[in-house]
Coordinates of C-alpha atoms and ligand atoms in Angstrom, one line a residue:
M1 CA 123.8 83.1 93.6
T2 CA 120.9 85.4 92.8
A3 CA 120.5 88.5 94.9
G4 CA 117.4 87.0 96.5
R5 CA 119.2 83.8 97.5
E6 CA 122.1 85.8 98.8
L7 CA 119.7 87.9 101.0
A8 CA 118.0 84.7 102.2
A9 CA 121.4 83.3 103.1
R10 CA 122.2 86.5 105.0
G11 CA 118.9 86.0 106.9
A12 CA 116.8 88.8 105.3
W13 CA 113.8 87.4 107.2
R14 CA 115.4 88.9 110.3
E15 CA 115.0 92.4 108.6
V16 CA 111.3 91.6 108.2
A17 CA 111.1 90.5 111.8
R18 CA 112.7 93.8 112.9
G19 CA 109.9 95.6 111.1
S20 CA 111.8 97.2 108.1
G21 CA 109.7 95.0 105.8
L22 CA 112.6 94.5 103.5
L23 CA 112.2 91.0 102.1
W24 CA 114.1 90.8 98.9
S25 CA 116.5 92.9 96.8
G26 CA 117.4 92.9 93.1
P27 CA 120.9 93.0 91.6
D28 CA 121.0 96.8 91.9
G29 CA 119.7 96.8 95.5
E30 CA 116.1 97.6 94.5
R31 CA 114.0 96.7 97.5
V32 CA 110.9 94.6 97.8
S33 CA 109.1 96.0 100.8
P34 CA 105.6 97.0 101.8
T35 CA 104.0 99.2 99.1
I36 CA 103.6 102.9 99.4
F37 CA 99.9 102.6 98.7
A38 CA 99.3 100.4 101.8
E39 CA 101.5 102.7 103.9
M40 CA 99.6 105.8 102.9
S41 CA 96.1 104.3 103.1
A42 CA 97.0 103.2 106.6
L43 CA 98.1 106.8 107.4
A44 CA 94.7 108.1 106.1
A45 CA 92.8 105.5 108.2
R46 CA 94.9 106.4 111.3
T47 CA 94.5 110.2 110.9
G48 CA 91.0 110.4 109.4
A49 CA 92.5 112.4 106.5
I50 CA 90.9 112.4 103.0
N51 CA 92.7 109.6 101.1
L52 CA 93.9 111.0 97.8
G53 CA 96.8 108.6 97.8
Q54 CA 95.9 105.1 96.6
G55 CA 93.9 105.2 93.4
F56 CA 90.5 103.6 94.0
P57 CA 87.0 105.1 93.3
D58 CA 84.7 105.9 96.3
T59 CA 81.7 104.9 94.2
D60 CA 80.9 101.5 92.8
G61 CA 80.8 100.6 89.2
P62 CA 77.6 100.0 87.2
A63 CA 74.8 98.4 89.2
A64 CA 73.9 96.0 86.3
V65 CA 77.4 94.6 86.4
A66 CA 77.4 94.1 90.1
E67 CA 73.9 92.5 89.7
A68 CA 75.4 90.1 87.1
A69 CA 78.1 89.0 89.6
V70 CA 75.4 88.4 92.3
R71 CA 73.4 86.4 89.7
A72 CA 76.5 84.4 88.8
I73 CA 77.1 83.5 92.5
R74 CA 73.4 82.4 92.8
D75 CA 73.7 80.5 89.5
G76 CA 76.6 78.4 90.9
H77 CA 79.7 80.0 89.3
N78 CA 81.6 79.4 92.5
Q79 CA 84.2 76.7 91.7
Y80 CA 87.5 77.0 89.9
P81 CA 87.0 78.5 86.4
P82 CA 89.2 77.3 83.5
G83 CA 92.9 78.1 83.8
A84 CA 92.8 80.6 81.0
G85 CA 89.6 82.2 82.1
I86 CA 86.0 81.5 80.9
A87 CA 85.5 81.5 77.1
E88 CA 82.9 84.3 77.2
L89 CA 85.3 86.7 78.9
R90 CA 88.2 85.8 76.6
R91 CA 85.9 86.4 73.6
A92 CA 84.7 89.7 75.1
V93 CA 88.2 90.9 75.5
A94 CA 89.1 89.9 71.9
D95 CA 85.9 91.7 70.6
H96 CA 86.7 94.8 72.7
Q97 CA 90.2 95.0 71.2
H98 CA 88.8 94.7 67.7
R99 CA 85.9 97.2 68.2
H100 CA 88.0 99.9 69.8
Y101 CA 91.4 99.5 68.1
G102 CA 90.9 97.2 65.1
L103 CA 93.2 94.5 66.6
Q104 CA 92.6 90.9 65.5
V105 CA 92.9 88.9 68.8
D106 CA 92.4 85.2 69.0
P107 CA 90.3 84.5 72.2
D108 CA 92.6 81.5 72.8
A109 CA 95.5 84.0 73.1
V110 CA 93.8 85.9 75.9
L111 CA 94.6 84.9 79.4
V112 CA 92.5 86.1 82.3
T113 CA 94.5 87.1 85.4
T114 CA 94.1 88.2 89.0
G115 CA 94.2 91.9 88.0
A116 CA 96.8 93.5 85.8
T117 CA 99.2 93.0 88.7
E118 CA 99.3 89.3 88.1
A119 CA 99.5 89.6 84.3
L120 CA 102.5 91.8 84.7
A121 CA 104.2 89.6 87.3
A122 CA 103.5 86.3 85.4
A123 CA 104.9 87.9 82.2
L124 CA 108.0 89.2 83.8
L125 CA 108.7 85.9 85.7
A126 CA 108.0 83.9 82.5
L127 CA 110.2 85.9 80.2
L128 CA 113.2 87.0 82.3
E129 CA 116.4 85.2 83.2
P130 CA 118.6 86.4 86.0
G131 CA 120.8 89.2 84.6
D132 CA 118.4 90.1 81.8
E133 CA 117.6 93.8 81.6
V134 CA 114.2 95.4 81.5
V135 CA 113.8 99.0 80.3
T136 CA 110.9 101.0 81.8
L137 CA 109.9 104.6 81.8
E138 CA 110.6 106.5 85.1
P139 CA 108.6 107.3 87.2
F140 CA 107.2 103.7 87.1
Y141 CA 104.3 101.9 88.7
D142 CA 105.8 100.3 91.9
S143 CA 105.1 96.6 91.1
Y144 CA 107.4 96.7 88.1
A145 CA 110.5 97.2 90.2
G146 CA 109.4 94.7 92.7
V147 CA 108.8 91.9 90.2
I148 CA 111.9 92.7 88.1
A149 CA 113.9 92.3 91.4
L150 CA 112.1 89.0 92.2
A151 CA 113.0 87.7 88.8
G152 CA 116.7 88.5 89.5
A153 CA 116.7 90.8 86.4
R154 CA 118.1 94.3 86.1
H155 CA 115.8 97.3 85.9
V156 CA 116.9 100.1 83.6
P157 CA 114.5 103.1 84.0
V158 CA 114.5 105.9 81.4
P159 CA 113.2 109.2 82.7
L160 CA 110.2 110.9 81.1
V161 CA 111.2 114.6 80.6
Q162 CA 109.1 117.2 82.2
H163 CA 107.9 120.0 79.8
P164 CA 105.4 122.7 80.5
T165 CA 102.9 120.5 78.6
G166 CA 103.6 117.4 80.6
F167 CA 106.1 114.5 80.9
R168 CA 107.3 113.3 77.5
L169 CA 109.4 110.4 76.2
D170 CA 113.0 111.0 75.3
E171 CA 113.7 108.7 72.3
A172 CA 117.5 109.2 72.4
A173 CA 117.6 108.2 76.1
L174 CA 115.4 105.2 75.5
R175 CA 117.6 104.1 72.6
A176 CA 120.7 104.6 74.8
A177 CA 119.2 102.4 77.6
V178 CA 118.8 99.4 75.3
G179 CA 121.9 97.1 75.3
P180 CA 122.9 93.6 74.5
R181 CA 121.3 92.2 77.7
T182 CA 117.9 94.0 77.2
R183 CA 115.2 91.4 77.0
L184 CA 112.1 93.5 77.4
L185 CA 110.6 97.0 77.2
L186 CA 107.9 97.6 79.8
V187 CA 105.7 100.5 78.7
N188 CA 102.7 102.1 80.5
T189 CA 100.3 104.4 78.7
P190 CA 98.2 106.2 79.9
H191 CA 100.9 106.5 82.5
N192 CA 100.7 106.2 86.2
P193 CA 101.7 108.4 88.0
T194 CA 102.3 111.3 85.5
G195 CA 99.0 111.1 83.5
T196 CA 100.9 111.2 80.2
V197 CA 99.2 109.5 77.3
L198 CA 102.0 108.6 74.8
T199 CA 101.5 110.2 71.4
V200 CA 101.6 108.4 68.1
S201 CA 105.1 109.7 67.4
E202 CA 106.3 108.5 70.9
L203 CA 104.7 105.1 70.3
E204 CA 106.4 104.9 66.9
A205 CA 109.8 105.7 68.5
I206 CA 109.2 102.8 71.0
A207 CA 108.2 100.5 68.1
R208 CA 111.3 101.5 66.1
I209 CA 113.6 100.6 69.0
A210 CA 111.8 97.4 69.8
V211 CA 111.9 96.2 66.2
E212 CA 115.6 97.3 65.7
S213 CA 116.7 95.4 68.8
D214 CA 114.2 92.6 68.5
L215 CA 112.7 93.1 71.9
V216 CA 109.5 91.8 73.5
V217 CA 107.2 94.7 74.6
L218 CA 105.0 94.4 77.7
T219 CA 102.5 97.2 77.7
D220 CA 100.4 98.1 80.7
E221 CA 97.2 99.8 79.4
V222 CA 94.9 99.6 82.5
Y223 CA 93.8 103.3 82.0
E224 CA 93.0 102.8 78.3
H225 CA 89.6 104.3 78.6
L226 CA 90.5 107.1 81.1
T227 CA 91.7 109.9 78.7
Y228 CA 90.5 113.5 78.6
D229 CA 89.9 116.4 76.2
A230 CA 90.7 115.2 72.7
T231 CA 93.4 112.8 73.8
V232 CA 93.2 109.3 72.3
H233 CA 94.9 106.2 73.7
L234 CA 96.5 104.0 71.1
P235 CA 97.6 100.5 72.0
L236 CA 101.3 99.7 71.1
A237 CA 100.2 96.5 69.5
T238 CA 98.4 98.4 66.7
L239 CA 101.7 99.8 65.3
P240 CA 103.4 98.0 62.4
G241 CA 105.6 95.1 63.5
M242 CA 104.4 95.3 67.1
A243 CA 101.5 92.7 67.4
E244 CA 103.9 89.8 67.0
R245 CA 106.2 91.0 69.8
T246 CA 103.7 92.7 72.2
L247 CA 101.9 91.5 75.3
T248 CA 99.1 93.9 76.1
V249 CA 97.8 94.0 79.7
S250 CA 94.6 95.6 80.9
S251 CA 92.2 95.3 83.7
S252 CA 88.5 95.7 84.6
G253 CA 89.5 97.5 87.9
K254 CA 89.9 100.9 86.4
T255 CA 87.5 100.7 83.5
Y256 CA 84.5 99.5 85.6
S257 CA 85.4 100.9 89.0
F258 CA 85.6 97.5 90.6
T259 CA 89.2 97.6 91.7
G260 CA 88.6 94.9 94.4
W261 CA 87.4 92.3 91.9
K262 CA 90.9 91.9 90.5
I263 CA 90.1 90.6 87.1
G264 CA 92.7 91.5 84.5
W265 CA 93.9 90.0 81.2
V266 CA 96.8 89.8 78.9
H267 CA 96.9 89.0 75.2
G268 CA 99.6 88.7 72.6
P269 CA 101.4 86.1 70.4
A270 CA 100.3 82.5 71.3
G271 CA 103.8 81.4 72.3
L272 CA 104.3 84.3 74.7
V273 CA 100.8 83.9 76.2
T274 CA 101.5 80.2 76.8
A275 CA 104.7 81.1 78.7
V276 CA 102.7 83.6 80.8
R277 CA 100.0 81.1 81.5
T278 CA 102.5 78.5 82.6
V279 CA 103.7 80.9 85.3
K280 CA 100.3 82.2 86.2
Q281 CA 99.0 78.7 87.0
F282 CA 101.5 78.5 89.9
L283 CA 100.8 82.0 91.2
T284 CA 97.0 81.9 91.6
Y285 CA 95.9 79.1 89.3
V286 CA 92.6 80.9 88.7
S287 CA 90.4 83.5 90.4
G288 CA 87.2 85.5 90.4
A289 CA 84.8 82.8 89.1
P290 CA 81.5 84.9 89.5
F291 CA 83.2 88.1 88.4
Q292 CA 84.2 86.7 85.0
P293 CA 80.7 86.3 83.5
A294 CA 79.7 89.7 84.9
L295 CA 82.7 91.4 83.2
A296 CA 82.1 89.5 80.0
L297 CA 78.7 91.2 79.9
A298 CA 80.2 94.6 80.9
L299 CA 82.8 94.5 78.1
A300 CA 80.2 94.0 75.5
V301 CA 78.7 97.5 76.2
D302 CA 80.8 100.6 75.9
D303 CA 78.9 103.4 77.6
A304 CA 80.1 102.8 81.2
P305 CA 83.8 103.6 80.5
R306 CA 82.8 106.6 78.4
R307 CA 80.6 107.9 81.2
L308 CA 83.3 107.4 83.8
A309 CA 85.9 109.3 81.6
A310 CA 83.4 112.2 81.1
S311 CA 82.7 112.5 84.8
L312 CA 86.4 112.2 85.6
A313 CA 87.3 115.1 83.3
D314 CA 85.3 117.5 85.4
R315 CA 86.9 116.1 88.6
R316 CA 90.4 116.4 87.1
D317 CA 89.7 120.1 86.5
L318 CA 88.4 120.6 90.0
R319 CA 91.5 118.8 91.5
C320 CA 94.0 120.7 89.3
E321 CA 92.4 124.1 89.9
G322 CA 92.3 123.4 93.7
L323 CA 95.9 122.4 93.8
A324 CA 97.0 125.4 91.8
A325 CA 95.0 127.7 94.0
A326 CA 96.7 126.1 97.1
G327 CA 100.1 127.1 95.6
F328 CA 101.3 123.9 93.9
T329 CA 102.7 123.8 90.4
V330 CA 100.3 121.4 88.6
T331 CA 101.0 119.2 85.5
V332 CA 97.6 118.7 84.0
P333 CA 97.2 115.0 83.1
Q334 CA 95.7 113.8 79.8
G335 CA 94.8 110.4 81.2
T336 CA 94.6 108.2 84.3
Y337 CA 93.0 109.4 87.6
F338 CA 96.2 111.0 89.0
V339 CA 97.7 114.5 88.9
V340 CA 101.3 115.5 89.8
A341 CA 101.7 118.6 91.8
D342 CA 105.0 120.2 92.9
G343 CA 105.2 121.5 96.4
A344 CA 108.4 123.5 95.9
P345 CA 106.6 126.9 95.4
L346 CA 105.0 126.4 98.8
G347 CA 108.5 125.9 100.3
F348 CA 108.3 122.1 100.6
D349 CA 111.3 120.5 98.8
D350 CA 110.9 117.0 100.2
G351 CA 107.7 115.4 98.9
A352 CA 108.0 112.3 101.1
E353 CA 108.3 114.4 104.2
L354 CA 105.3 116.6 103.0
C355 CA 103.2 113.4 102.5
R356 CA 103.9 112.3 106.1
R357 CA 103.0 115.8 107.4
L358 CA 100.0 116.5 105.1
P359 CA 97.4 114.8 107.3
A360 CA 98.3 117.2 110.1
L361 CA 98.8 120.2 107.9
A362 CA 95.7 119.8 105.7
G363 CA 93.9 116.6 106.5
V364 CA 94.7 115.0 103.2
V365 CA 96.9 112.1 102.1
A366 CA 98.9 112.0 98.8
I367 CA 101.8 109.8 97.5
P368 CA 105.3 111.2 97.0
L369 CA 106.5 110.9 93.3
T370 CA 109.8 109.5 94.6
A371 CA 108.0 106.3 95.4
F372 CA 107.8 105.7 91.7
C373 CA 111.5 106.4 91.1
R374 CA 114.7 104.5 91.6
D375 CA 116.6 105.7 94.7
G376 CA 119.4 108.1 93.6
S377 CA 118.2 108.4 90.0
G378 CA 118.0 111.7 88.1
A379 CA 114.2 111.4 88.1
H380 CA 114.2 110.8 91.8
S381 CA 115.9 114.1 92.5
A382 CA 114.0 116.0 89.7
L383 CA 110.7 114.9 91.3
R384 CA 111.8 115.1 94.9
S385 CA 109.2 117.8 95.8
S386 CA 106.3 116.4 93.7
L387 CA 103.2 114.6 95.0
R388 CA 100.6 112.4 93.3
F389 CA 96.9 113.1 94.1
T390 CA 94.1 111.0 92.8
F391 CA 90.8 112.6 91.6
V392 CA 88.7 109.4 91.4
K393 CA 86.6 110.6 94.4
R394 CA 83.2 112.2 94.6
A395 CA 83.1 115.9 93.7
E396 CA 82.1 116.8 97.3
V397 CA 85.1 114.9 98.7
L398 CA 87.4 116.7 96.2
Q399 CA 85.8 120.1 97.1
E400 CA 86.5 119.4 100.8
A401 CA 90.1 118.5 100.0
V402 CA 90.4 121.7 98.0
A403 CA 89.2 123.7 101.0
R404 CA 91.6 121.9 103.3
L405 CA 94.6 122.2 101.0
A406 CA 94.0 126.0 100.8
R407 CA 95.3 126.1 104.4
L408 CA 98.8 125.4 103.0
N409 CA 98.7 128.8 101.2
G410 CA 97.4 130.7 104.2
Ligands
PMP1 N1 99.3 99.0 86.4 C1 99.1 100.3 86.7 C2 99.7 101.4 85.9 C3 98.3 100.6 87.8 O1 98.0 101.8 88.2 C4 97.7 99.5 88.5 C5 96.9 99.8 89.7 N2 95.7 100.1 89.5 C6 97.9 98.2 88.1 C7 98.7 98.0 87.0 C8 97.3 97.0 88.8 O2 96.0 96.8 88.3 P1 95.1 95.7 89.0 O3 94.4 96.3 90.2 O4 94.1 95.3 88.0 O5 96.0 94.6 89.4
LIG2 N1 97.1 101.3 91.2 C1 96.7 102.0 92.4 C2 97.5 103.3 92.5 O1 98.4 103.5 91.7 C3 97.0 101.2 93.6 C4 97.0 99.8 93.6 C5 97.7 99.2 94.8 O2 97.5 99.6 95.9 N2 98.6 98.3 94.6 O3 97.2 104.0 93.4

C-alpha cells in the first residue's frame, strides 16, 4: 500500500476536518499540507504588515503585454486552446531558448502548462514510480516535496553549503546521495530561496553525475532572467550530454511580472515531453487561452526581462543593506527576488517563531527558511534562525520595511 493509501485508510480526511490541514504523507512522512506562502500572506492580510513573504511583484508587467491579452479576449481566444499550447507560444519558447542560450528546441517538444508548478508536478507524476528516489538541493521550493510525496516516491535532499559568498553545491554530497533507486535529479537555478545561481563548474558536476548514473534531470529555471551583477544563468540543457536527458521548466510569471496568469512551459526530449503531456491533460487539460498569444508576443522581445532585472538589482541592494542595518546577517543573492537573512545576531534563534512575531515586532512578514527544508535534516537545523525576504516590491515599500525592521535593533 502506498503511503497515501495507507493514510486514506486511516482516515486522514479527519485530520483535515480537525484543521491540521494534513492531507497526505510520503514514504518518509513528508507532509502535504497548506503552503507556507498562503499561511504567511494570510498573516500579512490579517495584521496589515508589509508582505515580504510570498514572492509576487506589487507592480504589473508590461502594459503592451496586458493589452495583448485584453485584445485576445476581445478577439475570441476564449475557448480551450490546443492541449500542448498554441503553436505561436511554443515557437516563441523555442526561439527564446535558441536566442538566449543557443539551444535547438523543436516547438513540438514544448508543452505549455499552468505555471511552472504544473510542469513540475506533471513531470514528477509522469516519471516516478512509488519507491523511486528523487534528489534535490536543500533548501528546496516547497512544491517539490509535496509532489514527490504525492507520487509515492522518496525525496533525497542534498544541502547547499553556506559559505561567506553564498550557498554552494557540494559535489561529493550530491554524488553520495545518488543510489540504485535514484530516478531523477531535480535542480533549481537561480535558486529559491537562497538566490544562488549555479556556476559552470557546479553545473558540470551535476551533468557528470547525471551522465554517470544515467539519470533524467528536471531543471526549474523560472528565475532565468533575474540575475545580478555579472552573474549569468546557464541552462543545464546546454551542457554536453544533457539535452537528451533534461526537462527544462520555466514560466512567464517571474519574467514578465504576471504571476497570476499562470503560464509556464517545459521542453526536452520528445519521449519525455509526451509522458509529461499525458499526465498534464488529466491535471488541467489546458489553461490561459487569452494569455498564451499575449506571452508569445512578449517572448519575442527581450527588453522587459532586462529592465526588470536592472530595477531589481537596486532593490536587492536596498533590501540587503536594510536587513544588515537592522542587525541580520545577510547572504547577498546573485539571482531570484529573495534574500536570506539570519536573525541569530539579533537573539532570535527560531526563524519560524520570529516570522510569527514579526508583524507585531516590526510590521513585516517573511518566510522561515525551515519551510524549505526537510524536518530534522542538517539543513533544517543549520538554517533554523534564517528568514527569506522578497525584494520584488516598489522601492518606497522596501524603504518603509527597512525603517520598520530597524526597530528590531533598537
Ligand atoms: N519554481 C520556483 C523555484 C518558484 O519560486 C516558483 C514560484 N514562483 C515556481 C516554481 C512556480 O511558478 P509558477 O507560478 O509559474 O507556477
Ligand atoms: N514562488 C513564490 C515564492 O516562492 C510563491 C508561489 C506560491 O505561493 N506557491 O514565494
